[in-house]
CSV table of C-alpha atoms and ligand atoms in Angstrom, one decimal:
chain,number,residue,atom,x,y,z
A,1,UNK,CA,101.6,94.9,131.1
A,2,UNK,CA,99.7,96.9,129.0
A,3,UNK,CA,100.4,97.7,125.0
A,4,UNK,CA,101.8,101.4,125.9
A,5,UNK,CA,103.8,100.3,129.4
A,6,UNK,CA,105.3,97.0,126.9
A,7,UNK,CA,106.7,99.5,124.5
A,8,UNK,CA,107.9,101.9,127.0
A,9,UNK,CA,109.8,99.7,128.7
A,10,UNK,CA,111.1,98.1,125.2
A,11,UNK,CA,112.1,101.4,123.9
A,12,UNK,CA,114.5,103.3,126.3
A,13,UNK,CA,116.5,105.1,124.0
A,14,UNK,CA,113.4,106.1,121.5
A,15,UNK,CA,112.1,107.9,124.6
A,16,UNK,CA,115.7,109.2,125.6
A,17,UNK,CA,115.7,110.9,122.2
A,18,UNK,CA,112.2,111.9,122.4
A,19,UNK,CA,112.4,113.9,125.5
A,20,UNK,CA,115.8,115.4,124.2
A,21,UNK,CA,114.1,116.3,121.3
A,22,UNK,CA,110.8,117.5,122.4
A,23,UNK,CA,112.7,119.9,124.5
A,24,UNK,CA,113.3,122.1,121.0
A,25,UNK,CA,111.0,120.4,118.3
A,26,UNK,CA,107.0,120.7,118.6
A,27,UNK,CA,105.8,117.0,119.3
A,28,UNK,CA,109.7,115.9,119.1
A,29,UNK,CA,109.1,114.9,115.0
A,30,UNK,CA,108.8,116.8,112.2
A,31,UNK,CA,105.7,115.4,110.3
A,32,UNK,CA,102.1,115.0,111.6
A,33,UNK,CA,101.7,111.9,110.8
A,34,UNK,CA,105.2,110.8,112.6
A,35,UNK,CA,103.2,110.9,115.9
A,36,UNK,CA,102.4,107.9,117.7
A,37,UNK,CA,101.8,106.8,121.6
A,38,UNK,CA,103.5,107.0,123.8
A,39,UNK,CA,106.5,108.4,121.5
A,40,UNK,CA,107.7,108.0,118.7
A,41,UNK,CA,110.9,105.5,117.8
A,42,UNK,CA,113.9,107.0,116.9
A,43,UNK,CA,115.3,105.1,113.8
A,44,UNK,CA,118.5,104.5,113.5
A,45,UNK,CA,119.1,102.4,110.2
A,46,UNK,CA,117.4,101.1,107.1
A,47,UNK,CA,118.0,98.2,104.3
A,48,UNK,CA,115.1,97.0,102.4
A,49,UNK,CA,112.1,96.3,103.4
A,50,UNK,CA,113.3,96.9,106.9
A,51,UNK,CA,114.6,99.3,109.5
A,52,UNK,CA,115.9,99.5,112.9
A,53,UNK,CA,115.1,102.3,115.7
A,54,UNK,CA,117.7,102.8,118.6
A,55,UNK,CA,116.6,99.8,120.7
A,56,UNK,CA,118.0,97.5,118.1
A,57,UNK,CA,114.5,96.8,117.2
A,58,UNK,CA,113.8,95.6,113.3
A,59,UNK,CA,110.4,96.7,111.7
A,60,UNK,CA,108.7,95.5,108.5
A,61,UNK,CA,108.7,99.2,107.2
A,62,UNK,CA,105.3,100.4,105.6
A,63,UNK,CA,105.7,103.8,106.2
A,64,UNK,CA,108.0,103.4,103.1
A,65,UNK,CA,109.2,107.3,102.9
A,66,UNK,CA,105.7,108.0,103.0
A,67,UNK,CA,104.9,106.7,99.9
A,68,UNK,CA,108.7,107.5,98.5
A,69,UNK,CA,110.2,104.0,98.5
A,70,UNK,CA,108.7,101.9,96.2
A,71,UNK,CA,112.0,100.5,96.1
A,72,UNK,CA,112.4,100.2,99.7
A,73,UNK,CA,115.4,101.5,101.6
A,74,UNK,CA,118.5,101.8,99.9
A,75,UNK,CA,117.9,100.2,96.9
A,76,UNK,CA,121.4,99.7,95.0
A,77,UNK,CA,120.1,100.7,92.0
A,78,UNK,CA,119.6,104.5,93.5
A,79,UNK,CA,122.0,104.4,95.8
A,80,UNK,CA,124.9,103.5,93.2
A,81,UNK,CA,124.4,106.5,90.9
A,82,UNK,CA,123.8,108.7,94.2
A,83,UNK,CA,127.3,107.9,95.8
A,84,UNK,CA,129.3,108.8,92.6
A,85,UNK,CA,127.1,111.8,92.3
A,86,UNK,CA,128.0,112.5,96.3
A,87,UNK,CA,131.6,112.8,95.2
A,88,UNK,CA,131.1,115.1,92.5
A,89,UNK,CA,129.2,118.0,94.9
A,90,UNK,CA,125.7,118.1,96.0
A,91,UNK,CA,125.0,121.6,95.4
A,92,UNK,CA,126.2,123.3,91.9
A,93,UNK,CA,124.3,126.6,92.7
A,94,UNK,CA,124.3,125.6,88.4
A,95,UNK,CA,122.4,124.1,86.2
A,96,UNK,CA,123.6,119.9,85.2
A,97,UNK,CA,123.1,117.2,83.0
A,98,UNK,CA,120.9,115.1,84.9
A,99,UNK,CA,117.7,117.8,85.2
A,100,UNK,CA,116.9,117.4,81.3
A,101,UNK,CA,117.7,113.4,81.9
A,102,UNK,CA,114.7,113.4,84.6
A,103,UNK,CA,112.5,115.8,82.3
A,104,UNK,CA,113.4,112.7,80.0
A,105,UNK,CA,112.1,109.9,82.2
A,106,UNK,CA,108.9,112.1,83.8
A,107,UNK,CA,107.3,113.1,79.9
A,108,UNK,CA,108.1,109.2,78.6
A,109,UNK,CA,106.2,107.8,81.8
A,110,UNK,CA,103.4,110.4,82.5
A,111,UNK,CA,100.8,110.8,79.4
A,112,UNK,CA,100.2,114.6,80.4
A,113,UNK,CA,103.7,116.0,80.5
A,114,UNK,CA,105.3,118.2,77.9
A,115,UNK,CA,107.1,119.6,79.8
A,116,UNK,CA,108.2,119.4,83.3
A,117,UNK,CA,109.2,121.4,86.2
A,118,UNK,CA,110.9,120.5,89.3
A,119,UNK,CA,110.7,121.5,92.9
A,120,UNK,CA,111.7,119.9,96.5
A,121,UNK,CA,108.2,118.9,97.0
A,122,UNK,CA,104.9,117.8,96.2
A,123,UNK,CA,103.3,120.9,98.6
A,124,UNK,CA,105.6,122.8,96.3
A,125,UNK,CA,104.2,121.1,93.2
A,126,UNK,CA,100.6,121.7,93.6
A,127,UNK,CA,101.1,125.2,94.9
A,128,UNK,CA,102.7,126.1,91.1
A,129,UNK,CA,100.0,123.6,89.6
A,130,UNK,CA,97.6,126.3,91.1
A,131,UNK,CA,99.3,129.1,90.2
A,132,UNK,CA,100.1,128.7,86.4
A,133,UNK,CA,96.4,128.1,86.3
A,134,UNK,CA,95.9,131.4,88.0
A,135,UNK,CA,98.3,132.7,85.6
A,136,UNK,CA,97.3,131.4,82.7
A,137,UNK,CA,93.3,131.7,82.7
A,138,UNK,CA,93.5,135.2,84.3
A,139,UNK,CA,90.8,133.4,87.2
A,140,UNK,CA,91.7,132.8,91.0
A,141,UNK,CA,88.9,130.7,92.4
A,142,UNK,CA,90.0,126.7,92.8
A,143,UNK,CA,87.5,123.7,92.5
A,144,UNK,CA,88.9,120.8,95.1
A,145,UNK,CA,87.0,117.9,96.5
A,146,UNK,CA,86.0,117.2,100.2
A,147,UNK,CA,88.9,115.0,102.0
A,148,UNK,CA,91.5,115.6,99.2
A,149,UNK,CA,95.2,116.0,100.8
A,150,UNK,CA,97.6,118.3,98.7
A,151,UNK,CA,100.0,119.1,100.9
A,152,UNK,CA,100.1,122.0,103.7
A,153,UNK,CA,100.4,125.3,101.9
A,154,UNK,CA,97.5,127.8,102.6
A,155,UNK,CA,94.9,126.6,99.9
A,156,UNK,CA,95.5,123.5,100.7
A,157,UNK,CA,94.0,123.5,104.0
A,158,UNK,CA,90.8,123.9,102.9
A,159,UNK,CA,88.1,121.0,103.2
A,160,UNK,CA,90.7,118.2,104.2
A,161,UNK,CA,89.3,116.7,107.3
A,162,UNK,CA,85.6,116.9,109.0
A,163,UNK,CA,84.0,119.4,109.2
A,164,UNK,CA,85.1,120.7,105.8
A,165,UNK,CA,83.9,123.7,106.3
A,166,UNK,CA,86.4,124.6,108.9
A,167,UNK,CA,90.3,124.6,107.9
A,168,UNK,CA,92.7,121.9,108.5
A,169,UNK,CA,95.3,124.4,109.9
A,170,UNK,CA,95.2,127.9,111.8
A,171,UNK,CA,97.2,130.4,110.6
A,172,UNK,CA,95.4,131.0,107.1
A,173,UNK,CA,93.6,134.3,105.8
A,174,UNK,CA,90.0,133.9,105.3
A,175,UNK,CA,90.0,135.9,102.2
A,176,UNK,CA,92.7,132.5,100.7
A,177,UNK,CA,90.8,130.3,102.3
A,178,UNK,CA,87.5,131.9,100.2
A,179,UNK,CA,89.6,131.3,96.7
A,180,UNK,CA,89.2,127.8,97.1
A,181,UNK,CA,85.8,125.7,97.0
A,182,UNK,CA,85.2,121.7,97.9
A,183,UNK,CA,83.0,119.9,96.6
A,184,UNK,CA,82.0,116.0,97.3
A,185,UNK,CA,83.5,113.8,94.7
A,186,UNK,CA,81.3,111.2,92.3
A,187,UNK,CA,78.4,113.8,91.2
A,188,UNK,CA,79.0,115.2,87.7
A,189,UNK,CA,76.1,117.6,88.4
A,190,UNK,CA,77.3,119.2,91.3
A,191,UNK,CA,80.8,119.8,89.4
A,192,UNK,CA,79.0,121.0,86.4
A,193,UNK,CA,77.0,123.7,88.7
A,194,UNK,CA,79.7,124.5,91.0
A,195,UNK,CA,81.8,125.5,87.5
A,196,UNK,CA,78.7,127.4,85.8
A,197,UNK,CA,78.1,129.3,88.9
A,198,UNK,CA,81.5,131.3,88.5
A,199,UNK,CA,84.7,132.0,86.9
A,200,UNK,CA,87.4,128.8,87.8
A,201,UNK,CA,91.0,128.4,87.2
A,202,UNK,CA,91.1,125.3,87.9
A,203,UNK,CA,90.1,121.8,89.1
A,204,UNK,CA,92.5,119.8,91.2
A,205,UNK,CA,92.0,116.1,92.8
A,206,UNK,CA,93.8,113.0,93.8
A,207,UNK,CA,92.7,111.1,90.6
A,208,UNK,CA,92.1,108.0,92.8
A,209,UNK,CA,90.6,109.0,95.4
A,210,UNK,CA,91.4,111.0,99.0
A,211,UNK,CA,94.3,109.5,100.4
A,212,UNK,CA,95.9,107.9,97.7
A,213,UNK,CA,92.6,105.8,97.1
A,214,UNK,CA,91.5,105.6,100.4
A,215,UNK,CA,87.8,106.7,99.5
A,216,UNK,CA,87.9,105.8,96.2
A,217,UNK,CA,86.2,108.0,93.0
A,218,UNK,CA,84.3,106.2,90.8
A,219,UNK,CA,86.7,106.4,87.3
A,220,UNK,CA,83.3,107.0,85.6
A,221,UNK,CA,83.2,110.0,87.3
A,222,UNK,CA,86.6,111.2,86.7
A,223,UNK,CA,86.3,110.3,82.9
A,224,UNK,CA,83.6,112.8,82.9
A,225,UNK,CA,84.9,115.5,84.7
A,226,UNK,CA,87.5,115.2,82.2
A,227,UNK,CA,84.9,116.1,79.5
A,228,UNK,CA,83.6,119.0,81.7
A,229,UNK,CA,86.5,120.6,82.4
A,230,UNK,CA,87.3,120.5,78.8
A,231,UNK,CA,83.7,121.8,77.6
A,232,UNK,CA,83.5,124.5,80.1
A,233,UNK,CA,87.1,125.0,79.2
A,234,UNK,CA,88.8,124.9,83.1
A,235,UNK,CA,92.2,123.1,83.1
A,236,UNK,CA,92.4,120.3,85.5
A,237,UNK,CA,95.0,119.3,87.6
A,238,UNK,CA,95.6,115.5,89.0
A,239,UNK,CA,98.0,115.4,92.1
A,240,UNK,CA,99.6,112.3,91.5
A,241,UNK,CA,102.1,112.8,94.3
A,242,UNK,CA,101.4,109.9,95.6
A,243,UNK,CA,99.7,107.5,93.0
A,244,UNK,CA,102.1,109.0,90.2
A,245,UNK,CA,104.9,106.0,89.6
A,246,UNK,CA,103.1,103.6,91.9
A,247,UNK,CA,99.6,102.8,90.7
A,248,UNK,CA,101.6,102.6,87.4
A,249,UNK,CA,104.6,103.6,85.9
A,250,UNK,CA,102.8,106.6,84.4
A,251,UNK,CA,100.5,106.7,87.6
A,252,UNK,CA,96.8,107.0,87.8
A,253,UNK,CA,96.4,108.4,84.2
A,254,UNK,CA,98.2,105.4,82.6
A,255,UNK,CA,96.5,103.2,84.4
A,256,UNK,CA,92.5,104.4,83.5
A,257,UNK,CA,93.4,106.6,80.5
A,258,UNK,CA,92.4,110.1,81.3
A,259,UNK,CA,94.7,112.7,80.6
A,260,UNK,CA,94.6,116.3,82.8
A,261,UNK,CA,96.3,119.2,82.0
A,262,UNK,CA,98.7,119.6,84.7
A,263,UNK,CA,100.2,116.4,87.3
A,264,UNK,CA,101.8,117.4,90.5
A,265,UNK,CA,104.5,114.7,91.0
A,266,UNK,CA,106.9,113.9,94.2
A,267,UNK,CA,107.8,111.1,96.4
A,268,UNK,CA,108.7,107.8,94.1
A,269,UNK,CA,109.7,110.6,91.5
A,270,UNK,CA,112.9,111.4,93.2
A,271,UNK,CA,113.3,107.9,94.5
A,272,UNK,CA,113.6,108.6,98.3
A,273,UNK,CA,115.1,112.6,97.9
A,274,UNK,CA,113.9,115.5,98.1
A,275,UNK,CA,111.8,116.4,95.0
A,276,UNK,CA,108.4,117.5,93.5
A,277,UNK,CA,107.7,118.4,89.5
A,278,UNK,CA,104.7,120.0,87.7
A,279,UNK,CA,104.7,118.1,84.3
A,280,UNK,CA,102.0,119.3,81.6
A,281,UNK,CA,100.9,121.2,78.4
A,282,UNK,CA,103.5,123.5,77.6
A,283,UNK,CA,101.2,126.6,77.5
A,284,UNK,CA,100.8,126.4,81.1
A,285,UNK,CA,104.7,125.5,82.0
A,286,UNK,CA,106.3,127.7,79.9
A,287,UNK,CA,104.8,130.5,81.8
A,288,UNK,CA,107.9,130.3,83.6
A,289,UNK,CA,110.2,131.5,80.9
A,290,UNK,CA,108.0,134.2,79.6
A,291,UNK,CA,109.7,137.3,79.7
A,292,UNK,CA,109.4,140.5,77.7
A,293,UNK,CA,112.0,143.3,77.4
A,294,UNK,CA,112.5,144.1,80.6
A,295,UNK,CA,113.5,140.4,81.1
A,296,UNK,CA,111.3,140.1,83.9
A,297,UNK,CA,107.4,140.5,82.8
A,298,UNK,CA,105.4,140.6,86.0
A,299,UNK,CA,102.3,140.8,84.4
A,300,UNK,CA,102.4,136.9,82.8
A,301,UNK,CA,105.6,135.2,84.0
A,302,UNK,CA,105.7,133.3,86.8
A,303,UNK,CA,108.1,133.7,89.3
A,304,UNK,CA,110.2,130.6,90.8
A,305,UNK,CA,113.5,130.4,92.7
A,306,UNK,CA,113.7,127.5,95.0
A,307,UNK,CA,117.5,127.0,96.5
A,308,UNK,CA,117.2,122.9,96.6
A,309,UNK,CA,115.0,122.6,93.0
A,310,UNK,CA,116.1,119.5,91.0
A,311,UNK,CA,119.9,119.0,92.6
A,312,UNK,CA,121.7,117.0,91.8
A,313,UNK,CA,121.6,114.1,94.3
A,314,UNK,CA,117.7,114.0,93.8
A,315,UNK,CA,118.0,114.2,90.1
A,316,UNK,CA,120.5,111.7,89.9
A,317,UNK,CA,118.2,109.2,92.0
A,318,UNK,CA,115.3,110.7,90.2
A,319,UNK,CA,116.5,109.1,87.2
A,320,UNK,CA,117.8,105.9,88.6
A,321,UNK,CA,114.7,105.3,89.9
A,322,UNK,CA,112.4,106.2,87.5
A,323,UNK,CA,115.0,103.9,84.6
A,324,UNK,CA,114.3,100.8,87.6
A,325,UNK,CA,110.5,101.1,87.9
A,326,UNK,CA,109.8,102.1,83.9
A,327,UNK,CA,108.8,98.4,83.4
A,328,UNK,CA,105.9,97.8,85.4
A,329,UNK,CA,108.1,94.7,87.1
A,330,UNK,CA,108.6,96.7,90.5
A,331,UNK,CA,104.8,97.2,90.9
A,332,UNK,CA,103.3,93.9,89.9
A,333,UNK,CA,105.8,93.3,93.2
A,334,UNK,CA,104.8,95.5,95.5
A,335,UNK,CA,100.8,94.7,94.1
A,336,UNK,CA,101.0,91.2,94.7
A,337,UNK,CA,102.3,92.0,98.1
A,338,UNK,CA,99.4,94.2,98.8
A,339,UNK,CA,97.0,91.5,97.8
A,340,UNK,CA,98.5,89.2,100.1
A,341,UNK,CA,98.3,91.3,103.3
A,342,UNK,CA,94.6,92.6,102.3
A,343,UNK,CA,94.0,89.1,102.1
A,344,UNK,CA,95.4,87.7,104.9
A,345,UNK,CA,94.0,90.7,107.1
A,346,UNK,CA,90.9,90.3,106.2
A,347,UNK,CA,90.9,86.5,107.2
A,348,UNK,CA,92.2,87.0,110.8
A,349,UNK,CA,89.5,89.9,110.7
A,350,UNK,CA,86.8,87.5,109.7
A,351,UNK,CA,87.7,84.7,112.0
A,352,UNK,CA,87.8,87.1,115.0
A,353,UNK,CA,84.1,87.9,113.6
A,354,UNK,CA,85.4,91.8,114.2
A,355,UNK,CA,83.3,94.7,112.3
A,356,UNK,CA,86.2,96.0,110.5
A,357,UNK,CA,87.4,96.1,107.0
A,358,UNK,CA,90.7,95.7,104.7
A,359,UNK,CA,91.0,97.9,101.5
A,360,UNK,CA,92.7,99.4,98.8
A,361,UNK,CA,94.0,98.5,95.8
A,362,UNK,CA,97.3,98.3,94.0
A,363,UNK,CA,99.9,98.8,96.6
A,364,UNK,CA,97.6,100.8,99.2
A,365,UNK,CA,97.0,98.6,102.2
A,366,UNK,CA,93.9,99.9,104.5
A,367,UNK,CA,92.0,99.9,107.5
A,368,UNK,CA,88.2,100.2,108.5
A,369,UNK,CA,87.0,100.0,112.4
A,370,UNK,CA,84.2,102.0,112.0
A,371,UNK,CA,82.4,101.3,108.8
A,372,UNK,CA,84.0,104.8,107.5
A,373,UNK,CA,86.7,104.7,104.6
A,374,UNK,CA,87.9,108.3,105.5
A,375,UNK,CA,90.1,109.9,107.9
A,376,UNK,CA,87.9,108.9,110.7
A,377,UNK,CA,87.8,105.0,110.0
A,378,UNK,CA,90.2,103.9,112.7
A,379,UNK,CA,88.4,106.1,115.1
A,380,UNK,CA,90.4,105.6,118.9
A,381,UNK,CA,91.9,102.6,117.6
A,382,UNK,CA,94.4,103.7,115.2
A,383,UNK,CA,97.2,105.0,117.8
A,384,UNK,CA,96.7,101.4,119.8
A,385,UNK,CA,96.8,99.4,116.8
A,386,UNK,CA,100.2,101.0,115.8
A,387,UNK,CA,101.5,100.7,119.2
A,388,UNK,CA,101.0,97.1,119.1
A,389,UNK,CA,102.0,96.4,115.6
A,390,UNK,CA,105.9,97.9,116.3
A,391,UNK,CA,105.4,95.6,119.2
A,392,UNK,CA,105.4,93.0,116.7
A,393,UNK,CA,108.1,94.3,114.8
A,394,UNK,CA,105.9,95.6,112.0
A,395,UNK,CA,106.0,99.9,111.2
A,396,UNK,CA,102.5,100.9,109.8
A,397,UNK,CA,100.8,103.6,110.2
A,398,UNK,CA,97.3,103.2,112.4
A,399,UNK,CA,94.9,102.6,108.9
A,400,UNK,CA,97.4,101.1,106.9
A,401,UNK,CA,99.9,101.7,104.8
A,402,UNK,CA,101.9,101.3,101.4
A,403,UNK,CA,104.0,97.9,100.4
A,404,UNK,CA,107.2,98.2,98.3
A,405,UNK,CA,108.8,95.9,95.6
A,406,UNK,CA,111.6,94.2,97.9
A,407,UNK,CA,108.7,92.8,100.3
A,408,UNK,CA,108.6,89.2,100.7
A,409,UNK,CA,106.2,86.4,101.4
A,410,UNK,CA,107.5,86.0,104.6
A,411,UNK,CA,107.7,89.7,105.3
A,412,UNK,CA,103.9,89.6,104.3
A,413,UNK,CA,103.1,87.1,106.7
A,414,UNK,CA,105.0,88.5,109.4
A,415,UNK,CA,103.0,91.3,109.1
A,416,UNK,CA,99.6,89.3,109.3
A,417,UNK,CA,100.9,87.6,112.4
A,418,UNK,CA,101.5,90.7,114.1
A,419,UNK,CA,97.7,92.2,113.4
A,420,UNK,CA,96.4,88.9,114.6
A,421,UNK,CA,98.4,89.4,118.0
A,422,UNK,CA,98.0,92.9,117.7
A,423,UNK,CA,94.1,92.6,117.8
A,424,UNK,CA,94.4,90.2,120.3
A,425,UNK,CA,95.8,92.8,122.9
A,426,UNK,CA,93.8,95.4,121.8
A,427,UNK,CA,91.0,92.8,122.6
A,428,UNK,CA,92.8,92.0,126.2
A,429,UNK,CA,92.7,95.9,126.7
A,430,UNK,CA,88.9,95.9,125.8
A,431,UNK,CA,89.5,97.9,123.2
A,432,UNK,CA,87.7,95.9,120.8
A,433,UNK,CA,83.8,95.5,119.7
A,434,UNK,CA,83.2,92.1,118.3
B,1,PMP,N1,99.5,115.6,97.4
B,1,PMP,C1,99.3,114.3,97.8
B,1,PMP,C2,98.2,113.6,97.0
B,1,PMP,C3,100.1,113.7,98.8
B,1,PMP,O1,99.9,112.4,99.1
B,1,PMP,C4,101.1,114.5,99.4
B,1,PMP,C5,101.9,113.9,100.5
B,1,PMP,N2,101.4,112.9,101.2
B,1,PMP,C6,101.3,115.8,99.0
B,1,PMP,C7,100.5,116.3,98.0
B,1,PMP,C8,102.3,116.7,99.7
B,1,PMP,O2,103.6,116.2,99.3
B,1,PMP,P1,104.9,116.6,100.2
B,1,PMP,O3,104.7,115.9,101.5
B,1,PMP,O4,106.1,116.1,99.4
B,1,PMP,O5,104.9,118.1,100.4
């Protein structure tokens, strides 16, 4: 039996619930990257580092809420506070205690914020990073770099996968797709000339690297464009959605010591709820409450509502989880755990003799098939690989994925068992080019 027909016939009720819900949802899941072959599991439960789909099936969980569980599932230090919150309403249409506690927690951990505010995404977060530049400098043209993922509003489709000159998504105007330019990261010329050649609000980037790290900027580089921006006076945005509170408690800028303006934060910063935050200089946050007279000021206010922004269950486990993690302990963890499955990957890759490669740093753990570090370095064999691995009770995505603090040793070596008889049936399938 092959590695598609195994699952299938493993997973009866995932595909049950698949066809029922691909009937009225698009792909019968609600996020790109929850698509796999032949279908998706359903999941039905999660503890720890583990959960179960429908079948009664446990998996090692690296998806880890997309990057929102450093903490894994259900960690009883979030989950405590968020039950007694439960009881006390989860919607106070109000303002509460706990948003000026999680202000608290973001501007002791993050070197750039001042001030902070909060949304129910990190999409959200860099959309309002982007406009209180707009806002602020009077400009509308947007520097990003080729590969760099911030989320799926309009200007964020530009230049994410190859060909970067051609949008990620349909559905955008050309004339917002023409406010923003992409660049290649790691040439301090090119950014200098890019910004001489006309008026920028801002620079945005995942500090790291595209995809968390995945292609990796030199910090060199990155110190400098620091200096640019500043010199040529163009504020500069890190999206630490999804390094922010797991490179370091204070994210990528802790970590290397380069401060930007404005950090778009999410995931780990509501620890596994719904939540996003700006956090920066004041002058560009406090945008928000600048009215005039009329009490509205259209001209230099900017406008947010936002039904779900900072409630109180996310706020609640915001702060819960940011109190946990403020130590450092949680990521040494989660680091150490990383080290051990880039390690032992990259031995069953060697002893195989395969052409492939295991990277990433802190708790990023990734893939390489084809000598690429980008979005194309699985090429065909990141759908198979994934397959296989939930055969072997591990949940990763096809070029990797993200460990979290309650990992074990064991759950660590599980996990490099499975790749080694995950490669073997990719090899059994010919899939695989020694
Ligand atoms: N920016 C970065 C760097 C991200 O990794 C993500 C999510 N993967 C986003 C923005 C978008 O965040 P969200 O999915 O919460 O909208």
């Amino acid at each position: 039996m092959g590695i598609y027909e195994r699952y299938e016939a493993e997973r009866p009720k995932s595909r049950a619930a698949y066809e029922r819900a691909r009937r009225l949802l698009p792909d019968g899941v609600e996020h790109d990257m929850r698509v796999s072959r032949p279908f998706s599991i359903y999941v039905e439960r999660a503890e720890g580092a583990y959960k179960w789909d429908v079948d009664g099936h446990r998996y090692v969980d690296f998806i880890v809420g997309h990057g929102a569980l450093l903490l894994g599932q259900n960690h009883p230090a979030v989950i405590g506070p968020v039950r007694e919150a439960l009881e006390l309403g989860t919607h106070f249409g109000a303002s509460h205690e706990a948003i000026a506690e999680w202000a608290d927690r973001v501007c002791r951990l993050i070197p750039s914020a001042e001030m902070v505010r909060f949304h129910s995404s990190g999409t959200e977060a860099t959309m309002m990073a982007i406009r209180m530049c707009r806002a602020l400098t009077g400009r509308e043209q947007v520097l990003k770099f080729e590969a760099h993922f911030h989320g799926w509003h309009d200007y964020a489709t530009v230049a994410v996968y190859e060909p970067f000159d051609t949008p990620t998504s349909a559905g955008v105007p050309g004339a917002v797709q023409d406010t923003v330019t992409a660049i290649p990261v790691n040439d301090a010329a090119q950014v200098r000339d890019t910004l001489a050649a006309r008026e920028y609000a801002c620079v945005i980037l995942e500090p790291s690297g595209a995809g968390g790290g995945s292609a990796p900027t030199d910090v060199e580089w990155v110190r400098e464009l620091r200096a640019i921006c500043t010199e040529m006076d163009v504020p500069l945005i890190f999206d630490e959605v999804i390094t922010g509170f797991r490179y370091s408690p204070g994210g990528y800028q802790q970590e290397f010591g380069i401060t930007p303006d404005l950090t778009t934060l999410a995931k780990i910063l509501a620890g596994g709820f719904p939540g996003g935050a700006v956090a920066g200089r004041r002058e560009f946050v406090e945008l928000i409450e600048m009215r005039d007279e009329s009490g509205w000021n259209r001209g230099k206010r900017i406008s947010h509502p936002g039904t779900f922004n900072a409630n109180p269950l996310s706020a609640t486990a915001g702060v819960a989880c940011l109190d946990y993690i403020a130590d450092g302990k949680a990521h040494a963890v989660a680091n150490r755990m990383g080290d051990r499955l880039r390690a032992g990957m990259k031995k069953v890759i060697d002893v195989r003799g395969l052409k492939a490669e295991v990277f990433g740093s802190h708790s990023f753990v990734r893939l390489s098939f084809t000598g690429r570090r980008d979005r194309g370095a699985m090429g065909s064999l990141g759908a198979p690989l994934q397959t296989a691995m939930m055969l072997h009770g591990v949940h990763i995505g096809g070029g990797g994925g993200m460990t979290s603090a309650v990992m074990t040793e064991d759950d660590i070596d599980l996990t490099i068992d499975a790749f080694e008889q995950s490669l073997k049936l990719l090899g059994e399938e010919g899939l695989l080019v020694d």
